[in-house]
mmCIF file of C-alpha atoms in Angstrom:
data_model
loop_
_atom_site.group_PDB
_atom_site.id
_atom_site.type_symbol
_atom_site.label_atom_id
_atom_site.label_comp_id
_atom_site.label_asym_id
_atom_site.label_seq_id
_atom_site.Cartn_x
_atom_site.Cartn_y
_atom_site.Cartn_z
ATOM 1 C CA UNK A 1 12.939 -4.323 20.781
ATOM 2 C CA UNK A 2 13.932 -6.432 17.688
ATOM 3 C CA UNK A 3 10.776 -8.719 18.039
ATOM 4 C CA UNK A 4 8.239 -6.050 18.709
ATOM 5 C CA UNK A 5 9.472 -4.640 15.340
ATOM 6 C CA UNK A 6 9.112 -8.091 13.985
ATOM 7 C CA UNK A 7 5.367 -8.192 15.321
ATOM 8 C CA UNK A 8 4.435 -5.655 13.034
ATOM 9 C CA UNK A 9 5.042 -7.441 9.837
ATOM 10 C CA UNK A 10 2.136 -9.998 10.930
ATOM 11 C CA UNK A 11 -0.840 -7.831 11.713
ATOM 12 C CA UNK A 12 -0.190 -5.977 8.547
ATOM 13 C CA UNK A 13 0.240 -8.792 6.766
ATOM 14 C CA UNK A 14 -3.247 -9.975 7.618
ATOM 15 C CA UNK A 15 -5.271 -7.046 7.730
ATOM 16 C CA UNK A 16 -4.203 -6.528 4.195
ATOM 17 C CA UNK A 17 -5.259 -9.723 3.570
ATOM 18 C CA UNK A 18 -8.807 -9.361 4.663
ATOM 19 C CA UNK A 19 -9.169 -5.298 3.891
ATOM 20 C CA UNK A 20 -7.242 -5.853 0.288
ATOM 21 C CA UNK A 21 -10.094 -3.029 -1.244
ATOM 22 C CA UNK A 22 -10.148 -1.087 1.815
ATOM 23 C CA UNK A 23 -6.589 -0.894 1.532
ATOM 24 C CA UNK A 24 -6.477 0.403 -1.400
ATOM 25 C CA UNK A 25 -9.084 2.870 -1.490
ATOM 26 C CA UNK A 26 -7.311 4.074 2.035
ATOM 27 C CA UNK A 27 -4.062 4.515 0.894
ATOM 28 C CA UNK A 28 -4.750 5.066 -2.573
ATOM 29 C CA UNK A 29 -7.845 6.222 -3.622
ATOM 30 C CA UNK A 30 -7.232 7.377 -7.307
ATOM 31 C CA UNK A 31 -5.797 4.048 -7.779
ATOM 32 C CA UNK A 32 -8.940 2.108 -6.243
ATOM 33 C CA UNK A 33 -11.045 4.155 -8.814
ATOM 34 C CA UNK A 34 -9.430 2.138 -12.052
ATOM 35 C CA UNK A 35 -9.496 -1.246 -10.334
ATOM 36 C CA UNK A 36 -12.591 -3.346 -11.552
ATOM 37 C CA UNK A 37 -13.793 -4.660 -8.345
ATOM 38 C CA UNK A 38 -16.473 -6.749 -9.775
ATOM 39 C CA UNK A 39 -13.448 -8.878 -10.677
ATOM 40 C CA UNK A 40 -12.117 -10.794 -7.563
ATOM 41 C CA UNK A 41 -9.041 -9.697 -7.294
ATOM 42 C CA UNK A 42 -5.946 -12.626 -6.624
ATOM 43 C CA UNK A 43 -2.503 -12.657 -4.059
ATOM 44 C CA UNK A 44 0.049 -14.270 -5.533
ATOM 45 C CA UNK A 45 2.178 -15.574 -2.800
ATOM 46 C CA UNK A 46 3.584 -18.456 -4.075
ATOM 47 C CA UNK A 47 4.098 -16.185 -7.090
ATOM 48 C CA UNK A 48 6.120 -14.015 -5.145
ATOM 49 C CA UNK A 49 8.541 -15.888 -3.414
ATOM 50 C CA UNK A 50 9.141 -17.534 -7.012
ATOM 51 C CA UNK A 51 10.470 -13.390 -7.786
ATOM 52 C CA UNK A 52 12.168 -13.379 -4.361
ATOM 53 C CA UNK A 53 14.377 -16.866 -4.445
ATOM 54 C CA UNK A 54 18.071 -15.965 -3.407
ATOM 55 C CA UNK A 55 17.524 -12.671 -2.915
ATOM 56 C CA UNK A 56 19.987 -10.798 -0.279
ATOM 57 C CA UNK A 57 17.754 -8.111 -0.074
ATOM 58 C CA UNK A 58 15.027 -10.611 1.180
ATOM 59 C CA UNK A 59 10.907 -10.821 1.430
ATOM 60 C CA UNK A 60 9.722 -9.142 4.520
ATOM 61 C CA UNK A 61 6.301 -10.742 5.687
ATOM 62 C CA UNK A 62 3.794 -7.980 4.573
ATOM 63 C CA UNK A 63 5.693 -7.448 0.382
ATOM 64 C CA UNK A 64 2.435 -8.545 -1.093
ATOM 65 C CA UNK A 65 1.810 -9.924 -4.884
ATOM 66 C CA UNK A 66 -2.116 -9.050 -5.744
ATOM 67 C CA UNK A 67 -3.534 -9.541 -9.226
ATOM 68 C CA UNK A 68 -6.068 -6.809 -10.220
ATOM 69 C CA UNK A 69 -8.518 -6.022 -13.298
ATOM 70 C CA UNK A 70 -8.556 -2.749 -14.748
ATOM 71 C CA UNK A 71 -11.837 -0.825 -15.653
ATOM 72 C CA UNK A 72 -11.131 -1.007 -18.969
ATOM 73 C CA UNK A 73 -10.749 -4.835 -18.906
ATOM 74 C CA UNK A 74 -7.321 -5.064 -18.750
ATOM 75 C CA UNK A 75 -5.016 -7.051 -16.790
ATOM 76 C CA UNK A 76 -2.343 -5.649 -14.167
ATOM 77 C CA UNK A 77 -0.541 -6.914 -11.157
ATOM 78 C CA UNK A 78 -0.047 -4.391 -8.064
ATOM 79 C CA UNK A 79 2.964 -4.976 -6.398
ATOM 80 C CA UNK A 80 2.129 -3.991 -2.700
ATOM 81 C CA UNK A 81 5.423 -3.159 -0.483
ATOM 82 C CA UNK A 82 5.139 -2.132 3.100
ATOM 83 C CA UNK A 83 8.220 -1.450 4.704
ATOM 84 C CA UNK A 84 8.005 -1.396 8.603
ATOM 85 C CA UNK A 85 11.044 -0.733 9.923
ATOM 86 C CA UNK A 86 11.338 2.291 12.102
ATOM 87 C CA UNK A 87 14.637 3.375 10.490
ATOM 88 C CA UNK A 88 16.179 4.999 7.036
ATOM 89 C CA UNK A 89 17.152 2.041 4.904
ATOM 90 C CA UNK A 90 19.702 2.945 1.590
ATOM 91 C CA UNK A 91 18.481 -0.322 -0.213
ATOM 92 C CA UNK A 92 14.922 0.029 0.110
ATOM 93 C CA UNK A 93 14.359 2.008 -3.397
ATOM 94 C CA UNK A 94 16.521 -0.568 -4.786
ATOM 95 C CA UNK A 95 14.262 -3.231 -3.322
ATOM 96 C CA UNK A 96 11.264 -1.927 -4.962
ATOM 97 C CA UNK A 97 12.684 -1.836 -8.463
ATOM 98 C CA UNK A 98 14.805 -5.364 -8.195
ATOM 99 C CA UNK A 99 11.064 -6.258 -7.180
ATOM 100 C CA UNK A 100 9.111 -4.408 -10.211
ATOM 101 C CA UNK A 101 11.952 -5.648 -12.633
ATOM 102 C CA UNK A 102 11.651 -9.135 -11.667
ATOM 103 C CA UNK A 103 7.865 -9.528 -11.725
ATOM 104 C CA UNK A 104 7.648 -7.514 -15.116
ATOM 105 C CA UNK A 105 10.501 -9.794 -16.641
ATOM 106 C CA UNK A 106 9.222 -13.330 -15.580
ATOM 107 C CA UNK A 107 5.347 -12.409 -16.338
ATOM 108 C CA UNK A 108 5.589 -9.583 -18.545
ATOM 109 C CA UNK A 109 3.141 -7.783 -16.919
ATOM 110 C CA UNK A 110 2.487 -4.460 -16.288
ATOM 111 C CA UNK A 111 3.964 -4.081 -12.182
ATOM 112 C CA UNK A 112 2.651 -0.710 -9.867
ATOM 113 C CA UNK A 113 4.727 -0.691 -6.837
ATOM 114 C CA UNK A 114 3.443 0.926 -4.015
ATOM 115 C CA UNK A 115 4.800 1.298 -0.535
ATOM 116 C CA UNK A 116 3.773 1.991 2.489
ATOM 117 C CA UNK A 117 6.892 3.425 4.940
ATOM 118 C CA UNK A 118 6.222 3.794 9.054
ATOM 119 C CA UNK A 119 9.475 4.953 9.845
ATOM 120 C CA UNK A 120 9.504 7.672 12.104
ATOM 121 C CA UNK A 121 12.365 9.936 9.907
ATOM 122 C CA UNK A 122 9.778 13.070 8.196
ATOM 123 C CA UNK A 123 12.557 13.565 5.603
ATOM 124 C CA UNK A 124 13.089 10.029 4.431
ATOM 125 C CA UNK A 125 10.682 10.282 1.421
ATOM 126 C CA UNK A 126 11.843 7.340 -1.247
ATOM 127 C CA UNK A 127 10.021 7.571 -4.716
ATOM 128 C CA UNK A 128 12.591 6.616 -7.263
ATOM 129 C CA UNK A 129 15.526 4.750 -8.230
ATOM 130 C CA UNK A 130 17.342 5.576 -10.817
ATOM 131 C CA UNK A 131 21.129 5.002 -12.515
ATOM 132 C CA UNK A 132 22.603 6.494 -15.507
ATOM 133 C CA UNK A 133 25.764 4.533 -17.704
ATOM 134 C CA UNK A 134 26.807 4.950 -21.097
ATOM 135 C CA UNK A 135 23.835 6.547 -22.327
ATOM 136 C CA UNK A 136 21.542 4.629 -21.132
ATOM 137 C CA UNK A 137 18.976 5.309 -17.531
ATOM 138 C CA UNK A 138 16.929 3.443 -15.992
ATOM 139 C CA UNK A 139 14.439 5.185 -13.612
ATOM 140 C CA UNK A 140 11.531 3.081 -11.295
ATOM 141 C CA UNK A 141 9.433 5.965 -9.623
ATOM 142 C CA UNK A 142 6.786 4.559 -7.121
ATOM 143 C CA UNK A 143 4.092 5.211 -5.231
ATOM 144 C CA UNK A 144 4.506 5.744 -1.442
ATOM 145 C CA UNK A 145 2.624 6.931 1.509
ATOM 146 C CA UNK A 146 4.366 7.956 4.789
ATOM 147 C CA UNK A 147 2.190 6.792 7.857
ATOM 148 C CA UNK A 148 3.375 9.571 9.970
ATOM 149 C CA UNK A 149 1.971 11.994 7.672
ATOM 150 C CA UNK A 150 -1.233 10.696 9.202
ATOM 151 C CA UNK A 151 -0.393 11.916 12.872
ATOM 152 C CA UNK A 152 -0.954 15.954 11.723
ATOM 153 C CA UNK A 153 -4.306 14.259 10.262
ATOM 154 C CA UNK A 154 -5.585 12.266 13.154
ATOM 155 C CA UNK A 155 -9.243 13.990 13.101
ATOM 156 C CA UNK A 156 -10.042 12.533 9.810
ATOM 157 C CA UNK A 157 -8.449 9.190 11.006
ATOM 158 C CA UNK A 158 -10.950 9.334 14.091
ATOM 159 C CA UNK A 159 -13.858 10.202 11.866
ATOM 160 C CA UNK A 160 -13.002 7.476 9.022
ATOM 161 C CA UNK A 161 -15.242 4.654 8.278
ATOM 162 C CA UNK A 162 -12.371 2.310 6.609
ATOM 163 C CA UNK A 163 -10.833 -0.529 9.052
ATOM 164 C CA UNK A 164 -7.365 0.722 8.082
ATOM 165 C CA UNK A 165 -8.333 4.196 9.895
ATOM 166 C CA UNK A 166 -8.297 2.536 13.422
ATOM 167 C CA UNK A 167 -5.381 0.502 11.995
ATOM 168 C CA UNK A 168 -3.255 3.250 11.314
ATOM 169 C CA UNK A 169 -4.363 5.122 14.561
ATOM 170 C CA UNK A 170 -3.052 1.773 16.254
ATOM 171 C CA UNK A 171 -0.114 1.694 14.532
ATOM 172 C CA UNK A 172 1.629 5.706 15.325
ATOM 173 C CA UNK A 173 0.501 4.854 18.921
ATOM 174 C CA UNK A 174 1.957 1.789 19.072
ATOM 175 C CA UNK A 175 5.212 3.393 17.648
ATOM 176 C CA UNK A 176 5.010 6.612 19.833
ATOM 177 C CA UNK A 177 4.484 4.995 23.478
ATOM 178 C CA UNK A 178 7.467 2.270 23.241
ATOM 179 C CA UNK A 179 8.682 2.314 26.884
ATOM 180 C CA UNK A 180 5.425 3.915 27.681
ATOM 181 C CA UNK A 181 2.802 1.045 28.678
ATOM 182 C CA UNK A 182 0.537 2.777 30.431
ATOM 183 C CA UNK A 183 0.035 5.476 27.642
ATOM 184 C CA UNK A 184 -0.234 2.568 25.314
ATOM 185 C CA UNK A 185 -2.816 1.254 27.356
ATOM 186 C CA UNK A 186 -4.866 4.623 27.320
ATOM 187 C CA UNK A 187 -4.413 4.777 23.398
ATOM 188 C CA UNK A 188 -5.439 0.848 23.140
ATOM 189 C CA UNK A 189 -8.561 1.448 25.202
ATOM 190 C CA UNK A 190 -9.796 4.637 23.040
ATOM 191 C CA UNK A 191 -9.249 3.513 19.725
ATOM 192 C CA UNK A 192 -10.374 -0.349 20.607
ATOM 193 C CA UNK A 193 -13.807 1.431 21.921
ATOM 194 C CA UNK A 194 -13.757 3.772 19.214
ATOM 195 C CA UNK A 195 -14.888 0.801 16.957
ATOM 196 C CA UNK A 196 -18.239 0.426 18.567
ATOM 197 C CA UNK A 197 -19.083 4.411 16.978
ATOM 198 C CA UNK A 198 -18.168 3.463 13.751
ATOM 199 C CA UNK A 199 -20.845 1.880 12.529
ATOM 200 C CA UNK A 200 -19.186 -1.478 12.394
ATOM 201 C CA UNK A 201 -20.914 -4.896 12.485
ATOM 202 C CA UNK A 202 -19.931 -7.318 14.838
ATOM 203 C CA UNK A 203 -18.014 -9.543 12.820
ATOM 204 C CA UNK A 204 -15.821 -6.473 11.261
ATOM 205 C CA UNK A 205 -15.174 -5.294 15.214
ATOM 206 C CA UNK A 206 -13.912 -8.847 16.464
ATOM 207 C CA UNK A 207 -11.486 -8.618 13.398
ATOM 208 C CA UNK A 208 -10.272 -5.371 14.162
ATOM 209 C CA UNK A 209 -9.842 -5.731 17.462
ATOM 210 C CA UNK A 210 -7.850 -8.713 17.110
ATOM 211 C CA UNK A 211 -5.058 -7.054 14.845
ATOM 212 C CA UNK A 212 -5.130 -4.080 17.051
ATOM 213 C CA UNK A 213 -4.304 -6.188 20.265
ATOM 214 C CA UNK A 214 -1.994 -7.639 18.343
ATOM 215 C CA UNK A 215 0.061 -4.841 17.421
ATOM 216 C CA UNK A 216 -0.406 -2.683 20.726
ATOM 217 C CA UNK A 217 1.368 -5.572 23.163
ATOM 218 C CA UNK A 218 0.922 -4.377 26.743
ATOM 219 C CA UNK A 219 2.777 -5.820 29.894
ATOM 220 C CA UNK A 220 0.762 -8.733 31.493
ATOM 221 C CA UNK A 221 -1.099 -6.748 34.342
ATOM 222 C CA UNK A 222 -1.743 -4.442 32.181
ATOM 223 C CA UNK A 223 -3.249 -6.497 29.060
ATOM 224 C CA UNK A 224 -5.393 -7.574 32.584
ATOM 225 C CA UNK A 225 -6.732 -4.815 33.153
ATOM 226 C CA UNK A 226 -7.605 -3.751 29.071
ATOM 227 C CA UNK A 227 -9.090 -7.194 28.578
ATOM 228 C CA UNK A 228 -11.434 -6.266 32.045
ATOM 229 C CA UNK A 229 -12.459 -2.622 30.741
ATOM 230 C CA UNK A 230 -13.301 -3.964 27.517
ATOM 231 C CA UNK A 231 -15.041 -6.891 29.176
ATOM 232 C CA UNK A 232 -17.402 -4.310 30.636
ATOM 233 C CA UNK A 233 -17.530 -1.930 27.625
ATOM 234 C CA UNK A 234 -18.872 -4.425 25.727
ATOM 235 C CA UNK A 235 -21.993 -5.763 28.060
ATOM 236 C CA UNK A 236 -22.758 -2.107 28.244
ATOM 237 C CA UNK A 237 -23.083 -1.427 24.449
ATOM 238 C CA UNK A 238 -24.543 -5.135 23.634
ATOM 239 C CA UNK A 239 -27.963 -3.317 24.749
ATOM 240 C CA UNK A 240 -27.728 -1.091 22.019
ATOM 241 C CA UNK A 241 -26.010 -3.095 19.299
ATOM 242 C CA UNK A 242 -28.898 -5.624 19.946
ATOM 243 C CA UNK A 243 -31.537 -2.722 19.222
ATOM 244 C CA UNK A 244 -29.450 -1.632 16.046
ATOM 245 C CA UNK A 245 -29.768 -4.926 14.799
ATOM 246 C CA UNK A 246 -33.411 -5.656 15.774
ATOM 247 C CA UNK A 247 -34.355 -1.969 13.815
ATOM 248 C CA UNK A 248 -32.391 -3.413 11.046
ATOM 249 C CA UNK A 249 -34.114 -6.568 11.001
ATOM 250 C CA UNK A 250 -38.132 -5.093 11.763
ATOM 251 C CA UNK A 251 -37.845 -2.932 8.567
ATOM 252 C CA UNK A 252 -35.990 -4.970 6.213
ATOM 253 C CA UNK A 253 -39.347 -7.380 7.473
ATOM 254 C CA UNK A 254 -42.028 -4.764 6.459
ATOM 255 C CA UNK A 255 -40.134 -3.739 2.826
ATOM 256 C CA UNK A 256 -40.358 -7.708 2.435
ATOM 257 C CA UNK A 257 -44.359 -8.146 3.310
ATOM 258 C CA UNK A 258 -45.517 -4.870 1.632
ATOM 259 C CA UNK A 259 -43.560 -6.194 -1.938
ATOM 260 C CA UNK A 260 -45.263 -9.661 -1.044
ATOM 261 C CA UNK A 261 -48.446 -8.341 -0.329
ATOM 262 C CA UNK A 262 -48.590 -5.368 -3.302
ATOM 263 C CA UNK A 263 -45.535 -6.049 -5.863
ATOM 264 C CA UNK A 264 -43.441 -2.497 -6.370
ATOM 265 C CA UNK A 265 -42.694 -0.152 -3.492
ATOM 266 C CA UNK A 266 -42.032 3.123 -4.203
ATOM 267 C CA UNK A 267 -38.685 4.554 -3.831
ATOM 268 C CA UNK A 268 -39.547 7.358 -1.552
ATOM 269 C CA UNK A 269 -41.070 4.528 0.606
ATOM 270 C CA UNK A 270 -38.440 2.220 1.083
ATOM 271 C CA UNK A 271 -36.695 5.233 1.827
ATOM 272 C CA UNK A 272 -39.446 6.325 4.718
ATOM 273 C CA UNK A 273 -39.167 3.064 6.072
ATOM 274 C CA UNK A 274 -35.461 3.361 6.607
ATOM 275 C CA UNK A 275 -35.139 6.068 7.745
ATOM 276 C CA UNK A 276 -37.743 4.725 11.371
ATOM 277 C CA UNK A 277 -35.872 4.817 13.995
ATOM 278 C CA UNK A 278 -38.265 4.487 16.805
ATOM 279 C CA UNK A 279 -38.882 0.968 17.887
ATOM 280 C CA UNK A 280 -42.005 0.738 19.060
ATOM 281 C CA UNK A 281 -43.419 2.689 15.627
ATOM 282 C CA UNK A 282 -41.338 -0.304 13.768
ATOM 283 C CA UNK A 283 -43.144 -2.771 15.719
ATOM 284 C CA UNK A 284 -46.534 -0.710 14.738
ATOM 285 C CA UNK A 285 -45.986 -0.403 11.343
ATOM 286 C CA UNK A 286 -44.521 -4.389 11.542
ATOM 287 C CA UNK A 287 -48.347 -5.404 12.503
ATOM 288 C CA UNK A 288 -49.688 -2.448 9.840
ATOM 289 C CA UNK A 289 -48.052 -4.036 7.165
ATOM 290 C CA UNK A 290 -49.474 -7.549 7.300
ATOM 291 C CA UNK A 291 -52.584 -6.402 7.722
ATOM 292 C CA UNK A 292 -53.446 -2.523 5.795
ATOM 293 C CA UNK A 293 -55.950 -3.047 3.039
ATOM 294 C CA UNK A 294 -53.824 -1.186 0.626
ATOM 295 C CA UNK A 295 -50.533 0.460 -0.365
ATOM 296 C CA UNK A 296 -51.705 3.950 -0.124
ATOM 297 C CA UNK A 297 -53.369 3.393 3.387
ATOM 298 C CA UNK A 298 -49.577 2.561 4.698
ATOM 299 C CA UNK A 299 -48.010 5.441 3.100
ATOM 300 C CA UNK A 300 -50.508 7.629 4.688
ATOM 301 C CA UNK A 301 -49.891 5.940 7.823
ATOM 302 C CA UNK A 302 -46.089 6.122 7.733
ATOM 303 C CA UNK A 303 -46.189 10.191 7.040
ATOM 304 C CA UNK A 304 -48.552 10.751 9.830
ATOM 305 C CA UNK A 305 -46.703 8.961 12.124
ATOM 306 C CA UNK A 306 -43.002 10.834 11.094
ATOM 307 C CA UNK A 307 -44.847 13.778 11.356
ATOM 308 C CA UNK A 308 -46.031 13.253 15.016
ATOM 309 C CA UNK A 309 -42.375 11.663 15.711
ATOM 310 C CA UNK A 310 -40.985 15.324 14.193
ATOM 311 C CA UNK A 311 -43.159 17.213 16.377
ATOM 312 C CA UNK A 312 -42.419 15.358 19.231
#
């Protein structure tokens, strides 16, 4: 049980490594609104485990070190702590401000700590640390989200557009059917499939996939069986992601040859365009496009033929 819990520091670890700014605006959206994303943003590994060196308390895989730029053009680092473990831990708000306190002191740098708990305690809530001596206190107060706050919420996970959505789904599931493989199983299926309504592209699915089967281990006949059903799943959809992408494709092709042909498109055209989602009136307007005399001729063309598509 030990090394599943040690499994879960990886796939983390990653995914906030390629979904840094969907993290963010996920967990923390009033955060992701002062961050200057124009700026690339930096992890500072190496950094890190400079802060960390002969520390008892220790680095777990997913603590991450990420450089940011304020809106207002100033420099901060975001300290990023995600504590896994599935139990109450005394030294963990202790951890977070030996970890602010150490990055602030070597760099002198502004630190927000955030953390991320998954433990399955509701009342185990950690925000602060504090001591008093003397006259003098010191007080850290960070910023946490509880995962299992997310299970009374799982509609708006299910209808969410950001990769850490499915992530999160993956993760309670993963937590709540230990001993349970053939409910995991069920829960791996739907949310793995669940990616394909998303509106994901291709790339961003075999990603997400990928750190979900890695955090929802099943038994081998049953990671058989999963890798058939998906197997099939996805020959049945590739019809219609191959007809998404050919849409896609056909009209970004006639906004390119009517600015060729007549410089400025209106807005409200571009917009007409778009919104086509017949294919065989793409392919229409396709030919229409190289060949209309002028600009107005299309956008008469274009209403008439919504307007028959609306009546039909």
């Amino acid at each position: 049980m030990s090394k599943q819990r040690d499994d879960y520091d990886n796939p983390w670890k990653e995914a906030i490594a390629v979904y840094f700014k969907s993290f963010i605006a996920f967990f923390f959206p009033d955060i992701y609104e002062q961050i200057d994303w124009k700026i690339p943003y930096e992890f500072l590994d190496n950094e890190l485990r400079q802060v960390m060196r002969d520390d008892e308390l220790g680095q777990r895989e997913a603590d991450k070190l990420v450089k940011v730029w304020l809106t207002n053009g100033q420099e901060t680092w975001v300290l990023i702590h995600l504590e896994v473990q599935s139990q109450y831990q005394s030294t963990f708000a202790e951890r977070m401000y030996v970890y602010n306190s150490r990055i602030f002191g070597i760099y002198r740098k502004k630190v927000a700590s955030l953390a991320i708990l998954s433990d399955s305690e509701k009342s185990w809530r950690p925000q602060e640390y504090s001591y008093d001596i003397w006259g003098t206190r010191v007080l850290l107060r960070f910023s946490m989200v509880k995962l299992l706050d997310y299970q009374e919420d799982w509609q708006t996970l299910e209808a969410s557009i950001n990769p850490f959505a499915p992530i999160v789904m993956a993760y309670l599931k993963t937590q709540a059917t230990g001993g349970k493989p053939q409910e995991r199983l069920e829960w791996k299926l739907s949310i793995v499939k669940s990616l394909f309504e998303r509106g994901y592209n291709r790339s961003e699915i075999r990603e997400l996939f990928r750190l979900i089967d890695w955090m929802m281990t099943l038994p081998g006949d049953l990671e058989s069986g999963f890798s058939q059903e998906i197997k099939r799943f996805e020959e049945e959809n590739q019809m219609r992601y191959d007809t998404t992408f050919e849409r896609l494709a056909r009209r970004e092709d006639i906004i390119e040859i009517l600015e060729i042909r007549f410089t400025e498109l209106p807005s409200e055209l571009v917009k007409a365009i778009n919104l086509v989602q017949d294919s065989e009136l793409l392919r229409m307007l396709h030919r229409q496009a190289v060949t209309i005399e002028s600009l107005s001729d299309f956008q008469q063309l274009i209403s008439q033929s919504q307007s028959e598509e609306n009546n039909d």
